[in-house]
Short mmCIF file of C-alpha atoms in Angstrom, two decimals:
data_model
loop_
_atom_site.label_atom_id
_atom_site.label_comp_id
_atom_site.label_asym_id
_atom_site.label_seq_id
_atom_site.Cartn_x
_atom_site.Cartn_y
_atom_site.Cartn_z
CA MET A 1 35.88 98.46 92.84
CA ASN A 2 35.43 94.86 91.05
CA ILE A 3 37.57 95.65 88.08
CA ILE A 4 39.78 97.48 90.52
CA LEU A 5 40.13 94.58 92.86
CA THR A 6 40.86 92.75 90.16
CA ILE A 7 44.17 94.24 89.02
CA PHE A 8 44.99 94.89 91.63
CA LEU A 9 45.68 90.97 92.27
CA PHE A 10 46.59 90.91 89.23
CA LEU A 11 49.87 91.67 89.94
CA LEU A 12 50.40 90.94 93.57
CA PRO A 13 52.69 88.08 92.68
CA PHE A 14 54.31 90.47 89.62
CA PHE A 15 55.26 93.31 93.19
CA LEU A 16 55.89 90.69 96.00
CA LEU A 17 58.33 89.27 92.77
CA LEU A 18 59.94 92.40 92.53
CA VAL A 19 60.33 92.75 96.22
CA HIS A 20 61.81 89.47 96.57
CA ARG A 21 64.87 89.72 94.53
CA ARG A 22 65.60 93.83 96.41
CA ARG A 23 65.11 91.56 99.75
CA PRO A 24 69.09 90.59 100.27
CA SER A 25 69.86 86.58 99.89
CA LYS A 26 71.51 87.22 103.34
CA ARG A 27 70.66 89.36 106.30
CA VAL A 28 72.41 90.77 108.77
CA PRO A 29 73.97 89.73 111.34
CA PRO A 30 71.80 89.73 115.87
CA GLY A 31 72.17 92.03 117.77
CA SER A 32 70.18 95.21 117.71
CA LEU A 33 71.52 98.80 116.87
CA GLY A 34 70.25 100.43 120.79
CA LEU A 35 68.88 104.58 120.25
CA PRO A 36 70.55 106.43 117.27
CA ILE A 37 73.99 108.30 117.73
CA ILE A 38 74.85 106.88 121.22
CA GLY A 39 73.97 103.01 120.99
CA GLN A 40 75.95 100.88 122.06
CA SER A 41 79.28 103.61 122.40
CA LEU A 42 78.69 104.41 125.85
CA GLY A 43 78.15 100.45 127.81
CA MET A 44 81.33 100.02 125.82
CA LEU A 45 83.25 102.03 126.69
CA ARG A 46 82.74 102.21 130.42
CA ALA A 47 83.77 98.63 129.95
CA MET A 48 87.04 99.76 128.72
CA ARG A 49 87.60 101.76 131.96
CA THR A 50 86.30 99.27 134.74
CA ASN A 51 88.96 96.49 132.73
CA THR A 52 86.21 94.53 132.33
CA ALA A 53 85.32 94.93 127.86
CA GLU A 54 86.88 91.51 126.66
CA LYS A 55 84.40 90.03 128.96
CA TRP A 56 81.72 93.14 127.23
CA LEU A 57 82.42 91.47 124.37
CA GLU A 58 81.88 87.42 125.51
CA GLU A 59 78.91 88.55 126.36
CA ARG A 60 77.67 90.00 123.36
CA VAL A 61 79.60 86.02 121.34
CA GLN A 62 77.52 83.90 123.87
CA LYS A 63 74.31 86.31 122.57
CA TYR A 64 74.42 86.60 119.43
CA GLY A 65 77.56 84.67 117.95
CA PRO A 66 80.65 85.88 116.32
CA ILE A 67 79.58 87.85 113.97
CA SER A 68 76.92 90.53 115.22
CA LYS A 69 76.29 94.41 115.07
CA LEU A 70 75.79 97.04 117.57
CA ASN A 71 76.25 100.75 116.86
CA LEU A 72 80.05 102.97 118.60
CA PHE A 73 79.93 106.63 117.58
CA GLY A 74 77.24 107.32 115.97
CA LYS A 75 77.35 104.94 113.13
CA PRO A 76 75.87 101.01 112.98
CA THR A 77 78.85 98.57 113.12
CA VAL A 78 79.56 94.72 112.96
CA PHE A 79 81.48 92.69 115.33
CA ILE A 80 84.56 89.78 114.33
CA TYR A 81 87.38 89.03 116.03
CA GLY A 82 89.77 85.74 115.05
CA GLN A 83 92.35 84.90 112.69
CA ALA A 84 89.90 84.69 109.99
CA ALA A 85 88.12 88.39 110.65
CA ASN A 86 92.58 90.07 110.82
CA LYS A 87 93.44 88.34 107.93
CA PHE A 88 89.95 89.30 106.56
CA ILE A 89 90.70 93.30 108.16
CA PHE A 90 94.15 93.55 107.25
CA THR A 91 93.93 91.57 103.26
CA SER A 92 90.83 93.86 101.45
CA ASP A 93 92.45 95.95 99.51
CA GLY A 94 90.17 98.90 98.61
CA SER A 95 87.26 97.72 96.36
CA VAL A 96 86.22 95.87 99.85
CA LEU A 97 86.66 98.27 102.86
CA SER A 98 87.89 101.40 102.52
CA ASN A 99 90.65 102.38 106.13
CA GLN A 100 87.84 105.43 107.61
CA GLN A 101 88.14 105.33 111.27
CA THR A 102 85.33 106.75 113.99
CA ARG A 103 84.17 110.09 113.29
CA SER A 104 85.34 111.06 116.46
CA VAL A 105 88.70 109.70 115.13
CA LYS A 106 88.83 111.65 111.30
CA MET A 107 87.21 115.31 113.40
CA ILE A 108 91.05 114.15 115.41
CA LEU A 109 93.24 114.01 113.31
CA GLY A 110 92.68 115.02 110.34
CA GLU A 111 91.44 113.34 106.80
CA ARG A 112 94.80 112.84 105.58
CA CYS A 113 96.19 110.23 108.02
CA LEU A 114 97.06 106.87 106.98
CA LEU A 115 94.24 106.11 108.65
CA GLU A 116 92.11 107.99 106.54
CA LEU A 117 93.81 106.82 103.19
CA ASN A 118 92.78 104.13 100.55
CA GLY A 119 94.37 102.80 96.95
CA GLU A 120 97.29 105.39 95.07
CA ASP A 121 97.07 108.08 97.83
CA HIS A 122 97.65 105.40 101.08
CA LYS A 123 100.76 103.91 99.29
CA ARG A 124 102.65 106.81 97.97
CA VAL A 125 101.73 108.36 101.39
CA ARG A 126 102.89 105.20 103.39
CA ASP A 127 106.01 104.81 101.35
CA ALA A 128 107.36 108.28 102.49
CA LEU A 129 107.17 107.35 106.07
CA VAL A 130 109.10 104.16 105.46
CA SER A 131 111.14 105.74 103.11
CA PHE A 132 112.22 107.51 106.90
CA LEU A 133 110.97 104.84 109.29
CA LYS A 134 112.31 101.86 107.69
CA PRO A 135 115.16 100.05 109.27
CA ASP A 136 118.43 100.31 106.63
CA PHE A 137 118.32 104.82 107.89
CA LEU A 138 116.76 104.09 111.15
CA LYS A 139 120.62 102.37 111.94
CA ARG A 140 121.77 105.28 112.45
CA TYR A 141 119.18 106.84 115.74
CA VAL A 142 119.94 104.29 118.00
CA GLY A 143 123.19 106.02 119.87
CA LYS A 144 120.62 109.68 119.41
CA MET A 145 118.09 107.29 121.28
CA GLU A 146 120.07 106.34 123.61
CA GLU A 147 121.39 109.73 125.11
CA GLU A 148 116.56 110.65 125.01
CA VAL A 149 117.38 107.80 127.60
CA ARG A 150 120.09 108.87 129.88
CA ILE A 151 118.77 112.36 130.07
CA HIS A 152 114.88 111.50 130.25
CA LEU A 153 116.88 109.09 133.73
CA GLU A 154 119.56 111.46 134.55
CA THR A 155 115.92 113.80 135.23
CA TYR A 156 113.82 112.28 136.80
CA TRP A 157 115.27 108.82 137.93
CA LYS A 158 118.43 109.88 140.12
CA GLY A 159 118.01 109.98 143.70
CA LYS A 160 114.46 109.26 143.49
CA GLN A 161 113.29 106.91 145.72
CA ILE A 162 109.46 106.04 143.44
CA VAL A 163 108.90 107.22 140.73
CA LYS A 164 104.99 106.57 138.82
CA VAL A 165 105.63 104.60 135.76
CA LEU A 166 103.80 105.26 132.95
CA PRO A 167 103.44 109.28 133.51
CA LEU A 168 107.55 109.26 132.81
CA MET A 169 107.48 106.74 129.62
CA LYS A 170 104.86 109.69 127.56
CA THR A 171 107.12 112.29 128.65
CA LEU A 172 110.12 109.92 127.51
CA THR A 173 108.23 108.30 124.53
CA PHE A 174 107.06 112.05 123.43
CA ASP A 175 110.72 113.63 123.57
CA ILE A 176 112.31 111.04 122.00
CA ILE A 177 109.41 111.53 119.18
CA CYS A 178 110.11 115.80 118.92
CA SER A 179 113.64 114.79 119.32
CA LEU A 180 114.49 112.40 116.10
CA LEU A 181 111.22 112.62 114.12
CA PHE A 182 110.69 115.60 113.93
CA GLY A 183 113.37 118.14 114.82
CA LEU A 184 111.74 119.60 118.06
CA GLU A 185 113.96 120.41 120.65
CA ARG A 186 113.32 121.16 124.48
CA GLY A 187 111.84 124.48 125.65
CA ALA A 188 108.71 126.13 125.88
CA ARG A 189 107.28 124.65 121.98
CA ARG A 190 107.66 121.31 122.77
CA ASP A 191 106.36 121.81 126.56
CA GLN A 192 102.91 123.32 124.67
CA MET A 193 102.46 120.69 122.07
CA VAL A 194 102.77 118.51 125.12
CA GLN A 195 98.80 119.69 126.88
CA TYR A 196 97.90 120.13 123.34
CA PHE A 197 98.70 116.73 122.58
CA GLN A 198 97.90 115.16 125.75
CA ARG A 199 94.51 116.57 126.22
CA MET A 200 94.04 115.37 122.15
CA ILE A 201 94.00 111.77 122.72
CA GLU A 202 91.42 112.66 125.29
CA GLY A 203 88.81 112.68 123.36
CA MET A 204 89.40 110.09 120.29
CA TRP A 205 87.37 106.64 121.42
CA SER A 206 84.32 108.86 122.46
CA ILE A 207 80.76 110.48 120.57
CA PRO A 208 81.23 112.95 118.05
CA ILE A 209 79.00 115.46 119.68
CA ASN A 210 80.37 118.33 119.47
CA LEU A 211 78.76 120.47 122.36
CA PRO A 212 81.07 122.76 125.70
CA PHE A 213 82.29 121.58 128.39
CA THR A 214 83.51 117.39 126.56
CA ARG A 215 85.72 115.52 126.29
CA PHE A 216 85.83 115.43 122.75
CA ASN A 217 84.81 119.81 122.02
CA ARG A 218 87.94 120.31 124.37
CA SER A 219 90.35 117.65 121.97
CA LEU A 220 88.89 119.45 118.88
CA LYS A 221 90.61 122.39 120.02
CA ALA A 222 93.86 121.73 121.25
CA SER A 223 93.78 118.94 117.74
CA LYS A 224 93.87 122.80 116.14
CA ASP A 225 95.52 124.13 118.32
CA GLY A 226 98.26 121.65 117.53
CA GLN A 227 97.78 121.71 114.25
CA LYS A 228 98.68 125.66 114.32
CA MET A 229 102.25 125.02 116.02
CA LEU A 230 102.61 121.99 113.12
CA LYS A 231 102.44 124.37 110.42
CA GLN A 232 104.52 126.79 111.71
CA LEU A 233 107.17 124.35 112.28
CA ILE A 234 107.02 122.98 108.94
CA ARG A 235 107.67 126.49 107.65
CA GLU A 236 110.78 127.11 109.30
CA LYS A 237 112.05 123.49 107.80
CA GLN A 238 110.97 124.08 104.92
CA TYR A 239 112.65 127.37 104.78
CA GLU A 240 116.22 125.40 106.00
CA PHE A 241 115.68 122.50 103.59
CA GLU A 242 115.79 124.95 100.78
CA ASN A 243 118.37 126.61 101.82
CA ASN A 244 121.00 124.63 102.19
CA LEU A 245 120.37 124.62 105.84
CA ALA A 246 119.27 121.09 106.61
CA SER A 247 119.29 117.93 105.26
CA SER A 248 116.44 115.74 103.66
CA HIS A 249 116.51 112.48 106.68
CA GLN A 250 117.56 115.00 109.67
CA ASP A 251 113.85 114.13 110.98
CA LEU A 252 110.82 113.25 109.38
CA ILE A 253 109.40 116.30 109.09
CA THR A 254 112.18 116.98 106.36
CA CYS A 255 112.44 114.18 104.59
CA LEU A 256 108.77 114.47 103.85
CA LEU A 257 109.69 117.56 102.39
CA SER A 258 111.70 116.62 100.39
CA ILE A 259 110.36 113.61 97.93
CA ARG A 260 109.41 115.54 94.86
CA GLY A 261 107.41 114.02 91.91
CA GLU A 262 107.10 114.39 88.35
CA ASN A 263 107.70 118.27 87.80
CA ASN A 264 110.12 118.81 90.99
CA GLN A 265 106.97 119.30 93.04
CA GLN A 266 105.80 118.57 96.18
CA LEU A 267 104.31 114.82 96.42
CA ILE A 268 103.57 114.57 100.20
CA SER A 269 101.20 118.16 100.70
CA GLU A 270 100.76 119.88 104.26
CA ASN A 271 98.00 118.85 105.38
CA GLU A 272 99.21 115.58 104.70
CA ILE A 273 102.31 115.54 106.56
CA ILE A 274 100.44 117.69 109.60
CA HIS A 275 97.43 115.18 109.68
CA ASN A 276 100.47 112.13 109.02
CA VAL A 277 102.47 113.80 111.66
CA MET A 278 99.74 114.26 114.68
CA LEU A 279 99.50 110.54 114.06
CA ILE A 280 102.61 109.27 114.04
CA MET A 281 102.12 110.38 117.85
CA VAL A 282 99.57 109.60 118.90
CA ALA A 283 100.62 105.62 118.35
CA GLY A 284 104.81 106.80 118.77
CA HIS A 285 103.90 107.48 121.63
CA ASP A 286 101.02 106.14 123.75
CA THR A 287 101.74 103.16 122.26
CA SER A 288 105.18 102.39 123.49
CA SER A 289 104.75 104.22 126.73
CA VAL A 290 102.22 101.58 127.10
CA LEU A 291 104.73 99.01 126.72
CA ILE A 292 107.82 100.01 128.89
CA THR A 293 105.27 100.72 131.19
CA PHE A 294 103.55 96.57 131.64
CA ILE A 295 107.01 94.85 130.51
CA VAL A 296 108.48 96.88 134.21
CA ARG A 297 104.50 95.84 136.15
CA LEU A 298 105.30 91.87 134.10
CA LEU A 299 109.18 92.14 135.58
CA ALA A 300 108.30 92.89 139.18
CA LYS A 301 105.50 90.42 138.64
CA ASN A 302 107.62 87.64 137.21
CA PRO A 303 111.52 87.21 139.58
CA ASN A 304 112.72 84.90 136.97
CA ILE A 305 111.52 86.62 133.65
CA HIS A 306 113.04 89.96 135.51
CA VAL A 307 116.53 88.04 136.21
CA ALA A 308 116.64 86.73 132.36
CA VAL A 309 115.97 89.27 130.75
CA LEU A 310 119.40 91.48 133.04
CA LYS A 311 121.55 88.42 132.41
CA GLU A 312 120.77 88.86 128.29
CA GLN A 313 121.74 93.52 129.28
CA GLU A 314 123.98 92.40 131.71
CA GLU A 315 126.58 91.10 128.37
CA ILE A 316 125.52 93.51 126.31
CA ALA A 317 126.53 96.48 128.66
CA GLN A 318 129.77 94.82 130.09
CA SER A 319 131.37 94.34 125.76
CA LYS A 320 131.27 97.71 125.54
CA SER A 321 133.64 100.61 127.81
CA PRO A 322 131.60 102.93 129.71
CA GLU A 323 130.66 105.66 127.32
CA GLU A 324 130.24 103.68 124.45
CA SER A 325 126.34 104.20 122.37
CA LEU A 326 124.52 100.74 122.02
CA THR A 327 124.56 99.89 118.25
CA TRP A 328 122.11 98.02 116.04
CA GLU A 329 123.94 94.89 116.36
CA ASP A 330 123.72 95.73 119.72
CA LEU A 331 120.04 95.35 119.65
CA GLY A 332 119.89 92.03 117.00
CA LYS A 333 120.83 90.56 120.77
CA MET A 334 118.71 90.86 122.28
CA LYS A 335 116.74 88.72 122.06
CA TYR A 336 115.20 87.02 124.85
CA THR A 337 113.86 91.32 125.56
CA TRP A 338 111.85 91.35 122.84
CA ARG A 339 110.39 88.18 123.15
CA VAL A 340 109.22 89.30 126.54
CA ALA A 341 108.25 92.44 125.32
CA MET A 342 105.96 90.04 122.01
CA GLU A 343 104.37 88.54 125.32
CA THR A 344 103.32 91.44 126.58
CA MET A 345 102.00 92.94 123.55
CA ARG A 346 99.90 89.76 122.96
CA ILE A 347 98.37 90.04 126.55
CA PHE A 348 98.03 93.08 127.28
CA PRO A 349 98.20 94.55 123.43
CA PRO A 350 97.83 98.67 123.30
CA ILE A 351 95.81 98.75 120.43
CA PHE A 352 92.03 97.67 121.91
CA GLY A 353 90.94 97.29 118.05
CA GLY A 354 89.94 99.09 115.16
CA PHE A 355 87.86 100.44 112.22
CA ARG A 356 87.53 100.02 109.00
CA GLN A 357 83.95 101.09 106.18
CA THR A 358 81.71 98.34 103.00
CA VAL A 359 82.90 100.59 100.22
CA LYS A 360 80.23 98.26 99.33
CA ASP A 361 77.48 94.58 100.40
CA ILE A 362 79.96 92.93 101.43
CA GLU A 363 78.92 88.77 102.94
CA TYR A 364 81.18 88.03 106.11
CA GLY A 365 80.30 84.82 107.62
CA GLY A 366 77.41 83.59 106.19
CA TYR A 367 75.90 87.94 106.52
CA LEU A 368 75.67 91.01 105.33
CA ILE A 369 76.97 93.49 105.65
CA PRO A 370 75.59 96.40 103.86
CA LYS A 371 78.32 99.76 102.27
CA GLY A 372 79.05 102.24 104.18
CA TRP A 373 78.59 100.14 107.47
CA GLN A 374 81.72 100.17 110.01
CA ILE A 375 83.92 96.87 110.77
CA PHE A 376 84.57 96.40 114.06
CA TRP A 377 87.95 94.28 115.41
CA VAL A 378 89.44 93.79 118.21
CA THR A 379 93.09 92.23 119.08
CA ALA A 380 92.57 90.90 122.61
CA LYS A 381 89.69 88.44 121.39
CA THR A 382 92.50 86.92 119.36
CA HIS A 383 95.47 87.92 121.47
CA LEU A 384 93.33 85.28 124.68
CA ASP A 385 92.13 82.70 122.54
CA SER A 386 92.77 78.90 124.16
CA SER A 387 92.37 77.23 119.92
CA ILE A 388 95.34 79.45 119.86
CA PHE A 389 98.14 79.98 122.33
CA GLN A 390 97.88 77.39 124.72
CA GLU A 391 97.41 78.43 128.53
CA PRO A 392 96.42 81.81 126.94
CA GLU A 393 96.32 84.16 130.30
CA LYS A 394 99.94 82.62 131.71
CA PHE A 395 103.11 84.37 131.21
CA ASP A 396 105.58 82.64 128.84
CA PRO A 397 107.77 84.34 126.42
CA ALA A 398 109.40 80.75 124.82
CA ARG A 399 105.43 81.37 122.88
CA PHE A 400 108.05 83.76 120.21
CA GLU A 401 111.52 81.39 120.33
CA ASN A 402 110.22 80.88 116.90
CA PRO A 403 107.68 83.00 115.56
CA GLY A 404 107.68 81.96 112.11
CA SER A 405 105.71 78.95 113.79
CA LEU A 406 102.36 80.99 114.44
CA PRO A 407 100.12 81.00 111.61
CA PRO A 408 99.37 84.62 110.65
CA TYR A 409 97.21 87.00 111.51
CA ASN A 410 97.20 84.69 115.08
CA PHE A 411 99.30 88.29 116.78
CA VAL A 412 98.17 91.60 115.56
CA PRO A 413 99.78 94.20 118.37
CA PHE A 414 101.27 96.13 114.64
CA GLY A 415 98.31 95.39 112.16
CA GLY A 416 99.68 92.78 109.51
CA GLY A 417 100.25 92.55 105.74
CA ALA A 418 100.50 95.85 104.23
CA ARG A 419 98.20 97.45 107.20
CA ILE A 420 101.71 96.32 109.62
CA CYS A 421 102.70 99.43 111.01
CA PRO A 422 105.44 101.39 109.54
CA GLY A 423 106.77 102.30 112.89
CA TYR A 424 107.01 98.60 114.03
CA GLU A 425 111.07 99.07 114.50
CA PHE A 426 110.87 102.53 115.40
CA ALA A 427 108.72 100.89 118.28
CA LYS A 428 111.21 97.98 118.73
CA ILE A 429 114.78 99.84 118.96
CA GLU A 430 113.12 102.78 121.25
CA THR A 431 111.35 99.59 123.61
CA LEU A 432 114.76 97.50 123.36
CA VAL A 433 117.15 100.74 124.82
CA THR A 434 114.88 102.27 127.40
CA ILE A 435 114.58 98.22 129.01
CA HIS A 436 118.01 97.72 128.64
CA TYR A 437 118.81 101.07 130.73
CA LEU A 438 116.32 100.17 133.32
CA VAL A 439 117.16 97.04 134.19
CA THR A 440 120.70 97.11 133.97
CA HIS A 441 121.42 100.92 136.18
CA PHE A 442 117.72 100.30 138.50
CA ALA A 443 115.75 96.94 140.11
CA TRP A 444 112.84 97.96 141.15
CA LYS A 445 109.19 96.92 142.85
CA LEU A 446 105.56 97.26 142.61
CA CYS A 447 103.77 99.97 145.25
CA CYS A 448 100.50 99.76 144.10
CA THR A 449 100.08 95.40 144.31
CA ASP A 450 96.39 95.48 142.88
CA ASP A 451 96.00 93.67 138.84
CA PHE A 452 93.50 96.53 138.37
CA PHE A 453 93.94 98.48 134.50
CA SER A 454 91.73 100.76 132.84
CA ARG A 455 90.79 101.03 128.92
CA ASP A 456 90.78 105.25 127.56
CA PRO A 457 90.99 104.03 125.01
CA MET A 458 95.14 102.93 126.11
CA PRO A 459 95.30 100.48 128.74
CA ALA A 460 96.83 102.17 132.21
CA PRO A 461 97.65 100.79 135.80
CA THR A 462 96.19 102.37 139.30
CA GLN A 463 97.75 105.43 139.42
CA GLY A 464 100.62 105.57 137.07
CA LEU A 465 102.32 102.39 137.77
CA PRO A 466 104.00 103.72 141.17
CA ILE A 467 107.06 101.16 141.56
CA GLN A 468 110.04 101.76 144.53
CA ILE A 469 113.70 102.09 142.52
CA ILE A 470 116.12 101.11 144.06
CA PRO A 471 119.94 102.12 141.61
CA ARG A 472 122.57 99.68 140.62
CA LYS A 473 125.01 101.67 139.16
CA PRO A 474 125.44 105.84 137.96
CA ILE A 475 123.16 106.21 134.84
#
């Protein structure tokens, strides 16, 4: 017994030294991971749906500080915010952070979408998307986008006294995406795709437990049905392109099919086309429709700003003949209108936040973030920071008179750095053309005066923002 005790006492210092060396020099951020799988997911989703998400996060900051750990959507997560956090998120390369979303997003959109790809794969697919979405190419589509807006107003606004803005803007942006990006014309197939798409979005941010009758389960089924339809559409586009029945840039799908690598091999796989088409449907449909809806809401609540936007747009309209289309040069004159859009995105960012995943143990802000953990960044926490934007609750488009004077990574509705959204210019054109037609053809006032809106995960005003409309001139 004495021999065993002697050996134990002899080995104890070495054991303690080994344990000390294995223990990380930094501790993980403060906070609680909560219950397995569920964690704080339900609490955050509840706060988003009751428009108290910023307050919910601020309470975390008051309790734990600017960096804290929690459990979201089944994974240990670290919440960070601010300019330094945004810069870290958008400039870290694939050796530090990987492009990995929550499991629910990955399963619904697919593992080959841009949100999941890293390194050379990310660059290859992003470059392919940008080849279609860059300004030089989009210039030629201003007229076609204008045509979609005119048809929409003729169909859904003309002759009406009261309309609900958000559902109509979702219809418009989906029609624009189908027509310009996917070459999917009006008809039964487009109507069916709308139904799949709407059910798919419902479960994007949800606890990834695939049980019958859950939102996640319904979204997965809709995703599978939508992917089958897209696969058929891709094969039709491929046949048309290979038989010289379509140009390489008539729509995004055909453009992606036409990109070739060595030995004339198709550079973008079928799954990559499908998954990125679905991503663009989500990004282009919900973000633009939300932005336009909140611009309409803010113009109704700020008559002076409404007058200034109308003056700018009327000057452009009066410089053209009645049947003459808008041009790229006309959009360049809509400077004040775009400042209004930017200020709208600052206060009501369509994208609440996003996720990255650590590739290795990293140190951030004096803490250790273990390999494989999620990092959760939130747009609004920076946009409403009084140390960055004076009187952040005040709506003031003048903040963006000189965008170059704003320090980088403080205003991030489209991301930043190399990770900036490739659809930025497309969304800008879509927004400016739509606002041009709305303000020059209609006046309006709110039918619902409360300021409530929920996030699910995109912001949505009460009852879809019903407004009373008064025609200004024929469409």
